[in-house]
GROMACS .gro file of C-alpha atoms in nm:
model
  336
    1MET     CA    1   0.077   0.828   2.073
    2SER     CA    2  -0.147   1.034   1.839
    3ILE     CA    3  -0.045   1.168   1.497
    4ALA     CA    4  -0.006   1.519   1.635
    5SER     CA    5   0.203   1.408   1.931
    6SER     CA    6   0.421   1.189   1.707
    7LEU     CA    7   0.499   1.486   1.485
    8LEU     CA    8   0.558   1.714   1.783
    9TRP     CA    9   0.796   1.452   1.918
   10TYR     CA   10   0.986   1.470   1.590
   11GLN     CA   11   1.006   1.847   1.612
   12ASP     CA   12   1.137   1.830   1.970
   13THR     CA   13   1.396   1.554   1.919
   14ARG     CA   14   1.572   1.645   1.596
   15ASN     CA   15   1.897   1.699   1.790
   16VAL     CA   16   1.875   1.370   1.983
   17LEU     CA   17   2.123   1.101   1.873
   18PRO     CA   18   1.949   0.818   1.680
   19PRO     CA   19   1.969   0.451   1.791
   20LEU     CA   20   2.306   0.296   1.714
   21GLN     CA   21   2.135   0.003   1.539
   22LEU     CA   22   1.997   0.237   1.269
   23ASP     CA   23   2.217   0.228   0.961
   24PHE     CA   24   2.302   0.550   0.781
   25VAL     CA   25   2.063   0.490   0.490
   26MET     CA   26   1.768   0.437   0.725
   27LEU     CA   27   1.875   0.734   0.935
   28MET     CA   28   1.871   0.967   0.637
   29GLY     CA   29   1.556   0.809   0.497
   30CYS     CA   30   1.364   0.845   0.822
   31SER     CA   31   1.481   1.203   0.865
   32LYS     CA   32   1.347   1.296   0.522
   33LEU     CA   33   1.026   1.103   0.583
   34ALA     CA   34   0.963   1.271   0.919
   35SER     CA   35   1.011   1.616   0.768
   36THR     CA   36   0.767   1.539   0.484
   37LEU     CA   37   0.510   1.394   0.726
   38ALA     CA   38   0.529   1.708   0.940
   39ASN     CA   39   0.489   1.932   0.634
   40ALA     CA   40   0.189   1.731   0.515
   41TYR     CA   41   0.019   1.747   0.854
   42ARG     CA   42   0.060   2.124   0.858
   43ASN     CA   43  -0.116   2.149   0.520
   44PRO     CA   44  -0.466   2.002   0.555
   45VAL     CA   45  -0.700   2.014   0.255
   46SER     CA   46  -1.069   1.981   0.339
   47ILE     CA   47  -1.322   1.841   0.093
   48ASN     CA   48  -1.700   1.811   0.106
   49PHE     CA   49  -1.705   1.435   0.160
   50ASN     CA   50  -1.844   1.210   0.432
   51VAL     CA   51  -1.613   0.909   0.440
   52ALA     CA   52  -1.818   0.716   0.699
   53ARG     CA   53  -2.143   0.743   0.503
   54TYR     CA   54  -1.961   0.665   0.179
   55ALA     CA   55  -1.809   0.349   0.329
   56ASP     CA   56  -2.153   0.230   0.444
   57THR     CA   57  -2.284   0.266   0.088
   58LEU     CA   58  -2.019   0.046  -0.076
   59GLN     CA   59  -2.107  -0.305  -0.183
   60MET     CA   60  -1.923  -0.594  -0.019
   61MET     CA   61  -1.694  -0.660  -0.318
   62GLU     CA   62  -1.676  -0.308  -0.463
   63THR     CA   63  -1.400  -0.306  -0.727
   64GLY     CA   64  -1.437   0.048  -0.860
   65THR     CA   65  -1.434  -0.083  -1.219
   66LYS     CA   66  -1.810  -0.085  -1.291
   67PRO     CA   67  -1.919   0.243  -1.458
   68ASN     CA   68  -2.284   0.217  -1.354
   69CYS     CA   69  -2.197   0.169  -0.987
   70GLU     CA   70  -1.949   0.459  -0.994
   71GLU     CA   71  -2.203   0.692  -1.159
   72HIS     CA   72  -2.452   0.605  -0.886
   73LEU     CA   73  -2.197   0.682  -0.614
   74LEU     CA   74  -2.097   1.013  -0.775
   75ALA     CA   75  -2.463   1.113  -0.801
   76ARG     CA   76  -2.515   1.034  -0.432
   77TYR     CA   77  -2.189   1.200  -0.321
   78PRO     CA   78  -2.128   1.477  -0.577
   79LEU     CA   79  -1.799   1.667  -0.588
   80ASP     CA   80  -1.788   2.040  -0.531
   81ARG     CA   81  -1.441   2.095  -0.681
   82GLN     CA   82  -1.135   1.931  -0.837
   83ILE     CA   83  -0.797   1.971  -0.666
   84LEU     CA   84  -0.448   1.909  -0.804
   85LEU     CA   85  -0.185   1.853  -0.534
   86ASP     CA   86   0.190   1.883  -0.587
   87TRP     CA   87   0.291   1.963  -0.227
   88PRO     CA   88   0.281   1.750   0.092
   89ALA     CA   89  -0.071   1.750   0.235
   90VAL     CA   90  -0.336   1.555   0.419
   91VAL     CA   91  -0.684   1.542   0.266
   92CYS     CA   92  -0.966   1.545   0.522
   93ASP     CA   93  -1.338   1.488   0.489
   94LYS     CA   94  -1.591   1.744   0.613
   95PHE     CA   95  -1.551   1.616   0.971
   96GLY     CA   96  -1.173   1.633   0.975
   97ILE     CA   97  -1.108   1.260   0.921
   98ILE     CA   98  -0.786   1.208   0.724
   99ILE     CA   99  -0.858   1.005   0.411
  100LEU     CA  100  -0.530   1.064   0.226
  101TRP     CA  101  -0.168   1.138   0.311
  102TYR     CA  102   0.020   1.273   0.009
  103LEU     CA  103   0.399   1.270   0.054
  104PRO     CA  104   0.582   1.367  -0.267
  105GLY     CA  105   0.954   1.301  -0.269
  106CYS     CA  106   0.952   1.139   0.076
  107ILE     CA  107   1.140   0.823  -0.027
  108ASP     CA  108   1.514   0.880  -0.007
  109LEU     CA  109   1.710   0.794  -0.322
  110ALA     CA  110   1.902   0.514  -0.150
  111ILE     CA  111   1.577   0.344  -0.048
  112GLN     CA  112   1.442   0.395  -0.400
  113ASN     CA  113   1.751   0.215  -0.526
  114ASP     CA  114   1.680  -0.070  -0.282
  115MET     CA  115   1.330  -0.101  -0.428
  116VAL     CA  116   1.461  -0.106  -0.785
  117ALA     CA  117   1.725  -0.368  -0.700
  118ALA     CA  118   1.473  -0.588  -0.516
  119THR     CA  119   1.228  -0.563  -0.807
  120ALA     CA  120   1.504  -0.669  -1.047
  121LYS     CA  121   1.543  -0.990  -0.843
  122MET     CA  122   1.177  -1.064  -0.918
  123SER     CA  123   1.216  -1.052  -1.298
  124VAL     CA  124   1.127  -1.418  -1.356
  125LEU     CA  125   0.813  -1.389  -1.142
  126LEU     CA  126   0.710  -1.064  -1.308
  127GLU     CA  127   0.753  -1.205  -1.657
  128ARG     CA  128   0.544  -1.511  -1.575
  129SER     CA  129   0.264  -1.299  -1.426
  130ILE     CA  130   0.144  -1.136  -1.748
  131THR     CA  131  -0.169  -1.290  -1.902
  132CYS     CA  132  -0.279  -1.287  -2.266
  133SER     CA  133  -0.639  -1.412  -2.250
  134ALA     CA  134  -0.941  -1.191  -2.315
  135GLU     CA  135  -0.937  -0.898  -2.071
  136THR     CA  136  -1.204  -0.888  -1.803
  137ASN     CA  137  -1.256  -0.682  -1.489
  138GLY     CA  138  -1.104  -0.967  -1.294
  139ASN     CA  139  -0.771  -0.997  -1.474
  140TRP     CA  140  -0.684  -0.639  -1.575
  141ARG     CA  141  -0.405  -0.627  -1.316
  142THR     CA  142  -0.197  -0.878  -1.511
  143HIS     CA  143  -0.334  -0.839  -1.864
  144GLU     CA  144  -0.071  -0.762  -2.128
  145SER     CA  145  -0.266  -0.460  -2.259
  146ASN     CA  146  -0.187  -0.264  -1.940
  147PHE     CA  147   0.193  -0.301  -1.960
  148ASP     CA  148   0.464  -0.113  -2.149
  149LEU     CA  149   0.796  -0.254  -2.258
  150SER     CA  150   1.059  -0.152  -2.006
  151GLN     CA  151   1.323   0.089  -2.131
  152HIS     CA  152   1.567   0.032  -1.843
  153GLY     CA  153   1.592  -0.342  -1.797
  154ILE     CA  154   1.312  -0.389  -1.543
  155THR     CA  155   1.076  -0.666  -1.649
  156PRO     CA  156   0.708  -0.567  -1.677
  157GLY     CA  157   0.463  -0.757  -1.458
  158CYS     CA  158   0.251  -0.763  -1.144
  159ILE     CA  159   0.284  -1.004  -0.851
  160ASN     CA  160   0.165  -1.031  -0.493
  161LEU     CA  161   0.393  -1.141  -0.211
  162SER     CA  162   0.265  -1.260   0.126
  163PRO     CA  163   0.380  -1.503   0.396
  164ALA     CA  164   0.018  -1.579   0.494
  165TRP     CA  165  -0.259  -1.566   0.235
  166PHE     CA  166  -0.593  -1.733   0.161
  167LEU     CA  167  -0.594  -1.858  -0.196
  168GLN     CA  168  -0.888  -1.752  -0.412
  169GLY     CA  169  -1.188  -1.972  -0.342
  170HIS     CA  170  -1.018  -2.122  -0.034
  171PRO     CA  171  -1.156  -1.923   0.264
  172ALA     CA  172  -1.142  -2.000   0.635
  173PRO     CA  173  -1.239  -2.206   0.825
  174LYS     CA  174  -1.236  -2.487   0.568
  175PHE     CA  175  -0.890  -2.390   0.441
  176HIS     CA  176  -0.574  -2.263   0.606
  177LEU     CA  177  -0.346  -1.976   0.517
  178GLN     CA  178  -0.056  -2.047   0.281
  179VAL     CA  179   0.265  -1.881   0.173
  180LEU     CA  180   0.201  -1.736  -0.172
  181ALA     CA  181   0.381  -1.933  -0.442
  182SER     CA  182   0.558  -1.616  -0.558
  183LEU     CA  183   0.728  -1.587  -0.218
  184LYS     CA  184   0.825  -1.954  -0.209
  185TRP     CA  185   1.048  -1.885  -0.508
  186ASP     CA  186   1.375  -1.772  -0.345
  187GLY     CA  187   1.166  -1.625  -0.063
  188ARG     CA  188   1.449  -1.571   0.184
  189SER     CA  189   1.651  -1.371  -0.069
  190LEU     CA  190   1.349  -1.160  -0.169
  191CYS     CA  191   1.257  -1.085   0.193
  192GLN     CA  192   1.612  -0.978   0.270
  193ALA     CA  193   1.622  -0.753  -0.037
  194MET     CA  194   1.297  -0.587   0.077
  195GLN     CA  195   1.389  -0.540   0.445
  196ARG     CA  196   1.491  -0.175   0.441
  197PRO     CA  197   1.191  -0.051   0.232
  198ALA     CA  198   0.959  -0.263   0.448
  199ALA     CA  199   1.097  -0.111   0.769
  200PHE     CA  200   1.074   0.235   0.616
  201ILE     CA  201   0.704   0.184   0.541
  202ALA     CA  202   0.646   0.062   0.897
  203VAL     CA  203   0.792   0.388   1.029
  204ALA     CA  204   0.551   0.585   0.810
  205LEU     CA  205   0.249   0.380   0.919
  206ARG     CA  206   0.342   0.421   1.286
  207VAL     CA  207   0.282   0.797   1.247
  208MET     CA  208  -0.005   0.802   0.997
  209HIS     CA  209  -0.223   0.526   1.144
  210PRO     CA  210  -0.101   0.415   1.492
  211ASN     CA  211  -0.401   0.189   1.555
  212LEU     CA  212  -0.344  -0.004   1.233
  213TYR     CA  213   0.027  -0.029   1.308
  214TRP     CA  214  -0.030  -0.197   1.646
  215SER     CA  215  -0.314  -0.411   1.513
  216SER     CA  216  -0.091  -0.535   1.233
  217LEU     CA  217   0.195  -0.615   1.469
  218ALA     CA  218  -0.049  -0.814   1.684
  219THR     CA  219  -0.174  -0.996   1.372
  220LYS     CA  220   0.177  -1.091   1.268
  221LEU     CA  221   0.256  -1.218   1.619
  222ALA     CA  222  -0.069  -1.419   1.629
  223LEU     CA  223   0.006  -1.571   1.290
  224GLY     CA  224   0.349  -1.675   1.411
  225LEU     CA  225   0.208  -1.840   1.724
  226TRP     CA  226  -0.057  -2.019   1.517
  227ALA     CA  227   0.199  -2.145   1.264
  228ALA     CA  228   0.429  -2.266   1.541
  229ASP     CA  229   0.141  -2.441   1.722
  230LYS     CA  230   0.032  -2.616   1.400
  231LYS     CA  231   0.396  -2.694   1.312
  232LEU     CA  232   0.360  -2.512   0.980
  233ASP     CA  233   0.731  -2.453   0.938
  234GLU     CA  234   0.706  -2.295   0.593
  235ILE     CA  235   0.472  -2.015   0.710
  236ASP     CA  236   0.667  -1.973   1.034
  237ASP     CA  237   0.998  -1.937   0.850
  238HIS     CA  238   0.862  -1.681   0.604
  239LEU     CA  239   0.697  -1.478   0.879
  240ARG     CA  240   1.033  -1.455   1.055
  241GLU     CA  241   1.195  -1.318   0.737
  242TRP     CA  242   0.904  -1.084   0.654
  243ALA     CA  243   1.005  -0.738   0.782
  244SER     CA  244   0.678  -0.557   0.710
  245VAL     CA  245   0.391  -0.489   0.948
  246PHE     CA  246   0.166  -0.531   0.644
  247THR     CA  247   0.072  -0.886   0.548
  248ALA     CA  248   0.100  -0.838   0.171
  249VAL     CA  249   0.259  -0.626  -0.099
  250SER     CA  250   0.184  -0.590  -0.469
  251ILE     CA  251   0.483  -0.530  -0.695
  252MET     CA  252   0.404  -0.368  -1.030
  253SER     CA  253   0.644  -0.276  -1.307
  254SER     CA  254   0.570  -0.065  -1.618
  255ARG     CA  255   0.194  -0.100  -1.567
  256HIS     CA  256  -0.091   0.137  -1.635
  257SER     CA  257  -0.351   0.116  -1.357
  258PRO     CA  258  -0.712   0.186  -1.458
  259LEU     CA  259  -0.941   0.335  -1.195
  260HIS     CA  260  -1.016   0.076  -0.928
  261CYS     CA  261  -1.064   0.003  -0.556
  262ASP     CA  262  -0.945  -0.275  -0.326
  263PRO     CA  263  -1.246  -0.485  -0.218
  264LEU     CA  264  -1.049  -0.709   0.019
  265SER     CA  265  -0.946  -0.432   0.259
  266CYS     CA  266  -1.135  -0.236   0.524
  267ALA     CA  267  -1.259   0.120   0.485
  268GLN     CA  268  -1.084   0.234   0.804
  269TRP     CA  269  -0.744   0.091   0.703
  270PHE     CA  270  -0.470   0.248   0.494
  271ASP     CA  271  -0.281   0.109   0.196
  272VAL     CA  272   0.066   0.254   0.136
  273MET     CA  273   0.125   0.322  -0.234
  274THR     CA  274   0.479   0.405  -0.347
  275SER     CA  275   0.628   0.484  -0.687
  276VAL     CA  276   0.991   0.483  -0.803
  277GLY     CA  277   1.182   0.457  -1.129
  278ASP     CA  278   1.279   0.642  -1.444
  279TYR     CA  279   0.954   0.757  -1.601
  280GLY     CA  280   0.790   1.067  -1.738
  281ALA     CA  281   0.519   1.282  -1.587
  282ALA     CA  282   0.268   1.073  -1.393
  283ARG     CA  283  -0.042   1.155  -1.197
  284MET     CA  284  -0.267   0.953  -0.976
  285LYS     CA  285  -0.635   1.034  -1.007
  286MET     CA  286  -0.887   0.972  -0.730
  287LEU     CA  287  -1.206   1.066  -0.907
  288ASN     CA  288  -1.455   0.991  -0.631
  289ILE     CA  289  -1.297   1.249  -0.398
  290GLY     CA  290  -1.197   1.500  -0.666
  291ILE     CA  291  -0.822   1.474  -0.598
  292GLU     CA  292  -0.536   1.440  -0.845
  293ILE     CA  293  -0.174   1.419  -0.731
  294VAL     CA  294   0.160   1.456  -0.906
  295TYR     CA  295   0.310   1.109  -0.876
  296ASP     CA  296   0.681   1.148  -0.949
  297SER     CA  297   0.947   0.900  -0.845
  298GLY     CA  298   0.987   0.888  -0.466
  299ALA     CA  299   0.623   0.974  -0.393
  300MET     CA  300   0.401   0.802  -0.140
  301ALA     CA  301   0.021   0.814  -0.129
  302VAL     CA  302  -0.152   0.660   0.172
  303GLY     CA  303  -0.523   0.603   0.212
  304SER     CA  304  -0.797   0.343   0.217
  305GLY     CA  305  -0.779   0.132  -0.096
  306ARG     CA  306  -1.144   0.041  -0.041
  307ILE     CA  307  -1.257   0.405  -0.034
  308LEU     CA  308  -1.028   0.574  -0.288
  309ARG     CA  309  -1.110   0.496  -0.649
  310HIS     CA  310  -0.767   0.555  -0.795
  311GLY     CA  311  -0.571   0.502  -1.114
  312VAL     CA  312  -0.231   0.592  -1.262
  313ASP     CA  313  -0.120   0.647  -1.619
  314MET     CA  314   0.242   0.705  -1.714
  315ASP     CA  315   0.517   0.654  -1.970
  316GLY     CA  316   0.840   0.478  -1.886
  317SER     CA  317   0.970   0.224  -1.636
  318ARG     CA  318   0.765   0.295  -1.325
  319ILE     CA  319   0.790   0.054  -1.031
  320ALA     CA  320   0.506   0.058  -0.779
  321TRP     CA  321   0.499  -0.118  -0.444
  322VAL     CA  322   0.162  -0.119  -0.267
  323TRP     CA  323   0.158  -0.246   0.092
  324TYR     CA  324  -0.178  -0.359   0.227
  325MET     CA  325  -0.372  -0.582   0.468
  326ARG     CA  326  -0.637  -0.840   0.394
  327ASP     CA  327  -0.936  -0.844   0.623
  328ASP     CA  328  -0.972  -1.223   0.608
  329VAL     CA  329  -0.622  -1.264   0.755
  330HIS     CA  330  -0.699  -1.034   1.051
  331GLU     CA  331  -1.032  -1.213   1.097
  332PHE     CA  332  -0.859  -1.552   1.099
  333VAL     CA  333  -0.658  -1.459   1.410
  334ASP     CA  334  -0.949  -1.259   1.557
  335ILE     CA  335  -0.777  -0.921   1.557
  336PRO     CA  336  -0.969  -0.610   1.433
   0.00000   0.00000   0.00000
């Protein structure tokens, strides 16, 4: 089912009774999400940008943090205007390819509360994540200089959670996937606390990027079969508890995010970036495409983390969950 047909289906079935298995919170959350998705799709914003050519130009491990590289890219792909978005929209390149879904206020308050409660359960992990050594491009995500003291009891920090992950410097085929240590710590409880937000994100991805949705489901199934065949009970158990179609999520609390890209993803994939909490005015800047968005609590921004050079600055206790795939995991099970 295409994006257009998915949204038309929503328009035609608003009076159809939902599945009985869907709890009330998910029912209301999905209803609000579907309405925002439809509004965004009806409001395309075109920019003078060739996403395919831009992707071909990127270096293998492009991080978006090197000024000289970014100046070169901007000179090769200059912007013709700057746009500030505060309404639901899709941003398309010059050939109509969607490179960003912007969905302000699409996360229902009850699901926001689930995210805050789940993040609170990670306080010990978040506190341990912050580093104090000299800041470099490689450790800015956890360096203490990028965090504010929380004003509402949420511990600052940044962690990754994944049931199947290649540790740094331990690639396939010499090494196998592992459950990230952060998920081993009370992993069952954390997965259960994240189930509703994870399912909510899967619903959004099913509409915004159907191919990635099905590819990711196939990857998760293949990982489960591999773990069962190799009798890797720890990975198998965590995959069963993991409700997301994505293979990883980054949890950030009270962090400023300098401009950056995700070098471990694919240009044609989407990351789902969400923001909740009690914080002041915040905006996400995507300088290489000339887009800036109002990033209030309950907002979702979806696009290729490898393409979009993005950053967020804010005041207050902002919690960000970013769902994403890693290409090496898909490659390991031979799924595109």
